[in-house]
Amino acid sequence: MTTEAVTSEPGQRPIGVAVLGHGTVGAEVVRIIRDDATDLEARIGAPLELRGVAVRTVRDDRGIPQDLLTTDAEDLITRDDVDIVVEVIGGIELPRKLVRAALDSGKSVVTANKALLAEYTGELAEAAEAKRVDLYFEAAVAGAIPVIRPLTQSLAGDKVNRVLGIVNGTTNYILSAMDETGADYAETLAEAVRLGYAEADPTADVEGFDAASKAAILASIAFHTRVTAGDVYREGISKITAADLTTARALNCTVKLLAICERITTDGRDRVSARVYPALVPREHPLAAVNGAFNAVVVEAEASGRLMFYGQGAGGSPTASAVMGDLVMAARNRVHGGRGPRESRYADLEIAPMSDIVTRYYVNLQVADRAGVLSAVAAEFAKRDVSIAAVRQEGAGEGARLVVLTHCATDKALSDTVAALDQLESVIAVTSVLRLEGSAE
């Protein structure tokens, strides 16, 4: 059996595209639209024509005709010959204004803007629905890795219970390098900046803001509930030490910044948890082998079981690939009269507070090197029903440390325990608290 490409019918009206932004991703999108015009037309069933590119400053070194460049994005997106708007500017307020204007004008929109979607998916989805146009955003999470479409389409008939992933390449590069070299956080971050894996101001990445935006999007889709970035519990990696990685290796684990979106059922009631934090991950877990700037997302659903999506999660070409996939889908819908999946929020589940989340913990304590310390520490865990699975004692004298690994406990119980340990005379400092995810328990 042979499969023939869709070809455009004679006289088929071209699909006009406006691109907002000409940075790393925008430039690659523009290049693909122009260089692959013949293939794109065959896949869509109509020519795809670039109507204009909105930029801050018109320059002659952008490699595209000057008459396609404009600083008036609002005029561009409302033109009659524009059918689809691609937003790759970044930020929130300006893109929100432009995307909303495009949707209100009856244009379909493709965006890679996770920060925008994590705050305003509901507003934008309602605007798209009002005009019966598409809002696509595959590129907003994990770059070229297809995650959004499987959740909205392939798994639409299944019940997703958990989405667990490494969704930020910068932090994964830093933690992988610390694990491999034994270097500390500050040294590894400086190297990541030098190599271009981290921005000069890496706050959004290393403090978990970027991953939290992506977690909000994934949770919203997986659990049919509007989840915003403000609903996501967030911790970054800036407090991770070389000692944490050393202890992780001794426990046959590594450390990863995880985005976790989970359906929690208690007393027959479903709730949603969305959280981002660095966690110990056992070496045998598939996410432990995801190193460097790569991303991976594991989806656990009732009928399909565990699915893993892996690949390049950032960069101009991978992100542009995801943008182009959405652009082709939106263009096909324009040609053939279809529409993409709309927002699904029928479940409207309550967001579970972090204090209710149950997991295992690793607690690193600097302690006085004298008799009775272990029993005093163990007593504080026992008072709050936090069961200890294992204890390691490392060093001596002023460098004495206790490493405690717990069984499952609530976040509140562990937080109360840590607060009590801080008050013990024999505990000099609680130096690290990490959760353990992906274990068999």
Coordinates of C-alpha atoms in Angstrom, one line a residue:
M1 CA 0.0 0.0 0.0
T2 CA 1.4 3.4 -0.8
T3 CA 0.6 6.7 0.9
E4 CA 0.3 9.8 -1.2
A5 CA 1.0 13.3 0.2
V6 CA -1.9 15.7 0.4
T7 CA -1.7 18.1 -2.5
S8 CA -3.3 21.5 -2.8
E9 CA -6.2 21.8 -5.2
P10 CA -5.9 24.3 -8.0
G11 CA -6.8 27.8 -6.8
Q12 CA -6.6 26.8 -3.1
R13 CA -6.2 30.0 -1.1
P14 CA -2.8 30.2 0.7
I15 CA -2.7 30.1 4.4
G16 CA -1.1 33.4 5.7
V17 CA 1.2 33.2 8.7
A18 CA 2.4 36.1 10.9
V19 CA 5.4 35.4 13.2
L20 CA 5.9 37.4 16.3
G21 CA 9.5 37.4 17.3
H22 CA 12.7 36.7 15.4
G23 CA 15.0 35.3 18.1
T24 CA 16.5 31.8 18.1
V25 CA 13.2 30.0 17.7
G26 CA 11.5 32.6 15.5
A27 CA 14.3 32.7 13.1
E28 CA 14.3 29.0 12.7
V29 CA 10.5 28.9 12.2
V30 CA 10.8 31.6 9.5
R31 CA 13.6 29.6 7.8
I32 CA 11.5 26.4 7.7
I33 CA 8.4 28.2 6.3
R34 CA 10.5 29.6 3.5
D35 CA 12.9 26.8 2.7
D36 CA 10.4 23.9 3.0
A37 CA 7.5 25.6 1.3
T38 CA 6.9 22.8 -1.2
D39 CA 6.8 20.0 1.4
L40 CA 4.6 22.0 3.7
E41 CA 2.1 22.7 0.9
A42 CA 1.9 19.0 0.2
R43 CA 1.3 18.2 3.9
I44 CA -1.2 20.9 4.5
G45 CA -3.1 20.9 1.2
A46 CA -2.5 24.6 0.6
P47 CA 0.4 26.9 0.3
L48 CA 1.8 28.3 3.6
E49 CA 2.8 31.9 3.0
L50 CA 4.7 34.2 5.4
R51 CA 2.9 37.5 5.6
G52 CA 5.2 39.3 8.1
V53 CA 7.6 39.0 11.0
A54 CA 7.2 41.4 14.0
V55 CA 10.5 42.5 15.5
R56 CA 11.6 45.2 17.9
T57 CA 14.0 46.7 15.4
V58 CA 14.1 46.4 11.6
R59 CA 17.6 45.4 10.5
D60 CA 18.9 44.2 7.2
D61 CA 21.0 41.4 8.7
R62 CA 18.0 39.1 9.5
G63 CA 18.2 37.2 6.2
I64 CA 14.6 37.9 5.1
P65 CA 13.2 40.5 2.8
Q66 CA 12.8 43.9 4.5
D67 CA 9.2 44.2 3.5
L68 CA 8.3 41.2 5.7
L69 CA 9.7 42.9 8.8
T70 CA 7.6 45.2 10.9
T71 CA 7.7 46.8 14.4
D72 CA 3.9 47.0 14.4
A73 CA 2.8 43.6 15.7
E74 CA -0.8 44.7 16.4
D75 CA -1.3 45.8 12.8
L76 CA 0.3 42.6 11.5
I77 CA -1.9 40.2 13.4
T78 CA -5.2 41.8 12.4
R79 CA -4.5 41.9 8.7
D80 CA -7.1 40.2 6.6
D81 CA -4.5 38.0 4.8
V82 CA -3.2 36.5 8.1
D83 CA -4.9 33.3 9.2
I84 CA -2.4 32.0 11.8
V85 CA -0.2 33.9 14.3
V86 CA 2.9 32.3 15.7
E87 CA 4.0 33.8 19.0
V88 CA 7.6 33.3 20.1
I89 CA 8.4 36.5 21.9
G90 CA 8.6 35.3 25.5
G91 CA 7.4 37.2 28.6
I92 CA 3.8 37.6 29.6
E93 CA 2.1 40.9 29.4
L94 CA 2.9 41.9 25.8
P95 CA 2.3 38.3 24.4
R96 CA -0.9 38.1 26.3
K97 CA -2.1 41.3 24.7
L98 CA -1.1 40.2 21.2
V99 CA -2.3 36.6 21.4
R100 CA -5.6 37.8 22.8
A101 CA -5.9 40.3 20.0
A102 CA -5.1 37.7 17.4
L103 CA -7.7 35.3 18.8
D104 CA -10.3 38.0 19.0
S105 CA -9.6 38.8 15.3
G106 CA -10.4 35.2 14.4
K107 CA -6.8 34.0 13.9
S108 CA -5.6 30.7 15.1
V109 CA -2.5 30.9 17.4
V110 CA 0.5 28.8 17.9
T111 CA 2.7 29.7 20.9
A112 CA 5.8 28.4 22.7
N113 CA 5.2 30.6 25.7
K114 CA 4.9 28.5 28.8
A115 CA 4.9 31.4 31.2
L116 CA 1.9 33.0 29.4
L117 CA 0.0 29.7 29.3
A118 CA 0.7 28.9 32.9
E119 CA -1.1 32.1 33.9
Y120 CA -3.7 32.7 31.2
T121 CA -4.6 29.4 29.5
G122 CA -8.2 29.8 30.7
E123 CA -8.6 33.3 29.3
L124 CA -7.0 32.5 26.0
A125 CA -8.8 29.1 25.6
E126 CA -12.1 30.9 26.1
A127 CA -11.2 33.6 23.5
A128 CA -10.3 30.8 21.0
E129 CA -13.6 29.0 21.7
A130 CA -15.6 32.2 21.2
K131 CA -14.1 32.6 17.7
R132 CA -13.9 28.9 17.0
V133 CA -10.2 29.0 16.2
D134 CA -7.3 27.0 17.4
L135 CA -4.8 27.5 20.2
Y136 CA -1.9 25.2 20.0
F137 CA 1.1 25.1 22.4
E138 CA 3.1 21.8 22.0
A139 CA 6.4 23.8 22.1
A140 CA 5.6 25.3 25.5
V141 CA 6.6 22.1 27.3
A142 CA 9.8 20.0 26.6
G143 CA 10.7 21.5 23.2
A144 CA 10.6 18.9 20.4
I145 CA 9.3 16.2 22.7
P146 CA 5.7 15.4 21.9
V147 CA 3.9 15.6 25.2
I148 CA 0.9 17.9 24.9
R149 CA -0.6 16.1 21.9
P150 CA -0.4 12.6 23.4
L151 CA -2.1 13.9 26.5
T152 CA -4.9 15.8 24.7
Q153 CA -5.4 13.2 21.9
S154 CA -3.7 9.8 22.2
L155 CA -4.7 9.4 25.9
A156 CA -8.0 11.2 25.7
G157 CA -9.8 7.9 26.4
D158 CA -7.6 6.9 29.3
K159 CA -7.3 8.1 32.9
V160 CA -4.0 9.8 33.7
N161 CA -2.8 9.4 37.3
R162 CA 0.6 10.9 37.2
V163 CA 3.0 12.9 35.1
L164 CA 6.6 13.0 36.2
G165 CA 9.4 14.6 34.3
I166 CA 12.6 16.5 33.8
V167 CA 11.4 19.5 31.9
N168 CA 14.3 22.0 32.3
G169 CA 17.5 21.4 30.4
T170 CA 19.6 24.0 32.3
T171 CA 19.0 22.4 35.7
N172 CA 19.4 18.9 34.4
Y173 CA 22.8 19.9 32.8
I174 CA 24.0 21.4 36.1
L175 CA 22.9 18.5 38.3
S176 CA 24.3 15.9 35.8
A177 CA 27.7 17.7 35.7
M178 CA 27.8 17.9 39.6
D179 CA 27.1 14.2 39.7
E180 CA 29.8 13.4 37.2
T181 CA 32.5 15.7 38.3
G182 CA 31.9 16.2 42.0
A183 CA 32.1 20.0 41.6
D184 CA 29.9 22.3 43.7
Y185 CA 26.9 24.2 42.5
A186 CA 28.4 27.6 42.0
E187 CA 31.3 26.3 40.0
T188 CA 29.0 24.2 37.8
L189 CA 26.6 27.0 37.2
A190 CA 29.4 29.3 36.1
E191 CA 30.5 26.6 33.6
A192 CA 26.9 26.2 32.4
V193 CA 26.7 30.0 31.7
R194 CA 30.1 29.9 29.9
L195 CA 28.9 27.1 27.6
G196 CA 25.6 28.7 26.9
Y197 CA 23.5 26.1 28.8
A198 CA 22.4 28.8 31.3
E199 CA 21.4 32.4 30.9
A200 CA 23.5 35.2 32.5
D201 CA 20.6 35.5 34.9
P202 CA 19.6 31.9 35.5
T203 CA 16.9 32.5 38.1
A204 CA 13.9 31.3 36.1
D205 CA 15.7 28.0 35.5
V206 CA 17.6 27.3 38.7
E207 CA 14.8 28.4 41.1
G208 CA 12.3 26.3 39.3
F209 CA 10.0 29.0 37.8
D210 CA 10.4 27.6 34.3
A211 CA 9.6 24.0 35.4
A212 CA 6.7 25.2 37.5
S213 CA 5.1 26.9 34.5
K214 CA 5.4 23.7 32.5
A215 CA 4.0 21.6 35.5
A216 CA 0.9 23.9 35.5
I217 CA 0.3 23.3 31.8
L218 CA 0.8 19.5 32.2
A219 CA -1.4 19.2 35.2
S220 CA -4.2 21.3 33.6
I221 CA -4.3 19.0 30.6
A222 CA -3.7 15.6 32.4
F223 CA -6.4 16.2 35.0
H224 CA -8.9 18.4 33.1
T225 CA -8.6 21.1 35.7
R226 CA -7.3 24.7 35.5
V227 CA -3.9 24.8 37.2
T228 CA -1.8 28.0 37.3
A229 CA 1.8 28.5 38.1
G230 CA 0.7 29.9 41.5
D231 CA -0.8 26.5 42.3
V232 CA 2.5 24.7 41.8
Y233 CA 4.7 24.2 44.9
R234 CA 8.3 25.1 43.9
E235 CA 11.8 24.7 45.1
G236 CA 15.0 25.2 43.0
I237 CA 18.4 23.6 42.9
S238 CA 20.6 26.5 44.3
K239 CA 20.9 24.8 47.7
I240 CA 22.1 21.4 46.3
T241 CA 25.6 20.7 47.4
A242 CA 28.4 18.4 46.2
A243 CA 27.8 16.5 49.5
D244 CA 24.2 15.8 48.5
L245 CA 25.4 14.2 45.3
T246 CA 28.0 12.2 47.1
T247 CA 25.4 10.8 49.5
A248 CA 23.0 10.2 46.6
R249 CA 25.6 8.0 44.9
A250 CA 26.1 6.1 48.2
L251 CA 22.4 5.4 48.2
N252 CA 22.5 4.3 44.5
C253 CA 20.6 7.5 43.6
T254 CA 21.1 10.7 41.7
V255 CA 19.5 14.1 42.1
K256 CA 17.1 15.6 39.5
L257 CA 14.8 18.6 39.4
L258 CA 11.4 17.0 38.9
A259 CA 8.1 18.4 37.8
I260 CA 5.4 16.1 39.4
C261 CA 1.7 16.3 38.5
E262 CA -0.4 13.8 40.4
R263 CA -4.0 12.7 41.0
I264 CA -4.4 12.1 44.7
T265 CA -7.4 10.1 45.9
T266 CA -8.4 10.2 49.6
D267 CA -11.7 9.0 51.0
G268 CA -13.0 8.6 47.4
R269 CA -12.2 12.3 46.6
D270 CA -9.8 13.2 43.8
R271 CA -7.5 16.2 44.1
V272 CA -4.5 17.5 42.0
S273 CA -1.0 18.0 43.2
A274 CA 1.5 19.9 41.0
R275 CA 5.0 20.5 42.4
V276 CA 8.6 21.1 41.4
Y277 CA 11.6 20.3 43.5
P278 CA 15.0 18.6 43.4
A279 CA 14.7 14.9 44.5
L280 CA 16.7 11.8 44.9
V281 CA 15.9 9.4 42.1
P282 CA 17.0 5.7 42.2
R283 CA 19.5 4.8 39.5
E284 CA 17.2 2.1 38.2
H285 CA 14.5 4.6 37.5
P286 CA 14.3 5.6 33.8
L287 CA 14.6 9.4 34.6
A288 CA 18.0 8.8 36.4
A289 CA 19.6 8.1 33.0
V290 CA 18.4 11.4 31.5
N291 CA 21.5 13.6 31.6
G292 CA 22.9 16.8 30.2
A293 CA 20.4 19.3 28.7
F294 CA 17.9 16.5 27.7
N295 CA 14.3 16.3 29.0
A296 CA 12.1 13.4 29.6
V297 CA 8.5 13.0 30.8
V298 CA 6.9 9.9 32.2
V299 CA 3.1 9.5 32.0
E300 CA 1.3 6.9 34.1
A301 CA -2.2 6.1 33.0
E302 CA -4.6 3.4 34.0
A303 CA -5.0 1.5 30.7
S304 CA -1.8 2.3 28.9
G305 CA 0.5 2.0 32.0
R306 CA 3.8 3.9 32.0
L307 CA 4.8 5.9 28.9
M308 CA 8.1 7.8 28.5
F309 CA 8.9 10.7 26.2
Y310 CA 12.5 11.6 25.8
G311 CA 14.5 14.1 23.7
Q312 CA 15.9 17.6 23.4
G313 CA 13.8 19.9 25.5
A314 CA 15.1 23.3 24.4
G315 CA 17.0 25.1 21.7
G316 CA 16.1 26.9 18.5
S317 CA 15.7 23.8 16.2
P318 CA 13.9 21.4 18.6
T319 CA 11.5 24.1 19.8
A320 CA 10.9 25.3 16.2
S321 CA 10.1 21.7 15.3
A322 CA 7.3 21.6 17.8
V323 CA 6.0 25.0 16.6
M324 CA 6.0 23.8 13.0
G325 CA 4.0 20.7 14.0
D326 CA 1.4 22.9 15.6
L327 CA 1.5 25.3 12.6
V328 CA 0.8 22.4 10.2
M329 CA -2.1 21.2 12.3
A330 CA -3.6 24.6 12.5
A331 CA -3.2 25.2 8.8
R332 CA -4.8 21.8 7.9
N333 CA -7.7 22.8 10.1
R334 CA -8.1 26.0 8.2
V335 CA -8.0 24.2 4.8
H336 CA -10.3 21.3 5.7
G337 CA -12.6 22.9 8.2
G338 CA -11.6 21.0 11.3
R339 CA -10.5 22.2 14.8
G340 CA -8.0 21.1 17.3
P341 CA -8.7 19.9 20.9
R342 CA -10.3 22.5 23.1
E343 CA -9.6 23.2 26.7
S344 CA -11.0 20.4 28.9
R345 CA -11.7 21.5 32.5
Y346 CA -14.8 19.5 33.3
A347 CA -13.2 17.8 36.4
D348 CA -12.4 21.1 38.2
L349 CA -10.5 19.3 40.9
E350 CA -9.3 20.9 44.1
I351 CA -5.6 21.6 44.4
A352 CA -4.0 19.6 47.2
P353 CA -1.8 21.6 49.6
M354 CA 1.8 20.6 49.8
S355 CA 1.4 19.7 53.5
D356 CA -0.8 16.7 52.4
I357 CA 1.7 15.2 50.0
V358 CA 3.1 11.9 51.0
T359 CA 6.6 10.8 49.9
R360 CA 10.0 9.6 51.3
Y361 CA 12.7 12.0 52.5
Y362 CA 16.4 12.3 52.9
V363 CA 17.6 14.5 55.8
N364 CA 21.2 15.6 56.2
L365 CA 22.2 16.8 59.6
Q366 CA 25.5 18.3 60.9
V367 CA 25.6 17.1 64.5
A368 CA 27.8 17.2 67.6
D369 CA 30.0 14.2 67.8
R370 CA 28.9 12.8 71.2
A371 CA 26.9 10.0 72.7
G372 CA 23.1 10.2 72.6
V373 CA 22.8 12.2 69.4
L374 CA 21.3 9.5 67.3
S375 CA 18.7 8.6 69.9
A376 CA 17.7 12.3 70.3
V377 CA 17.3 12.7 66.6
A378 CA 15.3 9.4 66.2
A379 CA 13.0 10.5 69.0
E380 CA 12.0 13.6 67.1
F381 CA 11.1 11.6 64.0
A382 CA 9.1 9.1 66.2
K383 CA 7.1 11.8 67.9
R384 CA 5.6 12.8 64.5
D385 CA 5.1 9.2 63.2
V386 CA 7.9 9.6 60.6
S387 CA 9.4 6.2 60.3
I388 CA 13.2 5.9 59.7
A389 CA 14.2 3.5 57.0
A390 CA 18.0 3.9 57.3
V391 CA 20.7 6.0 59.0
R392 CA 24.2 6.7 57.9
Q393 CA 26.8 8.4 60.0
E394 CA 29.6 10.2 58.2
G395 CA 32.7 12.0 59.4
A396 CA 33.7 12.8 63.0
G397 CA 34.4 15.8 65.2
E398 CA 33.1 19.0 63.8
G399 CA 32.4 17.3 60.5
A400 CA 30.1 14.7 61.9
R401 CA 26.9 14.2 59.9
L402 CA 23.9 12.0 60.1
V403 CA 22.0 11.1 56.9
V404 CA 18.5 9.9 57.6
L405 CA 16.3 8.2 55.0
T406 CA 12.6 7.9 55.9
H407 CA 9.7 5.8 54.9
C408 CA 6.7 7.6 53.4
A409 CA 5.3 10.5 55.5
T410 CA 3.4 13.7 54.9
D411 CA 5.2 16.9 54.0
K412 CA 3.7 18.5 57.2
A413 CA 5.0 15.7 59.4
L414 CA 8.5 16.0 57.9
S415 CA 8.5 19.8 58.1
D416 CA 7.5 19.7 61.7
T417 CA 10.2 17.2 62.4
V418 CA 12.9 19.3 60.7
A419 CA 11.8 22.4 62.7
A420 CA 12.1 20.4 65.9
L421 CA 15.6 19.0 64.9
D422 CA 16.7 22.6 64.4
Q423 CA 16.0 23.3 68.1
L424 CA 18.0 20.3 69.4
E425 CA 21.3 21.2 71.2
S426 CA 23.1 18.3 69.6
V427 CA 22.1 19.3 66.0
I428 CA 24.4 22.0 64.7
A429 CA 22.4 22.4 61.4
V430 CA 19.9 20.7 59.1
T431 CA 22.0 21.1 56.0
S432 CA 19.7 19.4 53.4
V433 CA 16.2 18.0 53.0
L434 CA 15.4 16.2 49.8
R435 CA 12.5 14.0 48.8
L436 CA 12.9 10.6 47.3
E437 CA 10.8 9.9 44.2
G438 CA 10.5 6.9 42.1
S439 CA 11.3 4.3 44.7
A440 CA 9.4 1.0 45.0
E441 CA 7.8 2.0 48.3

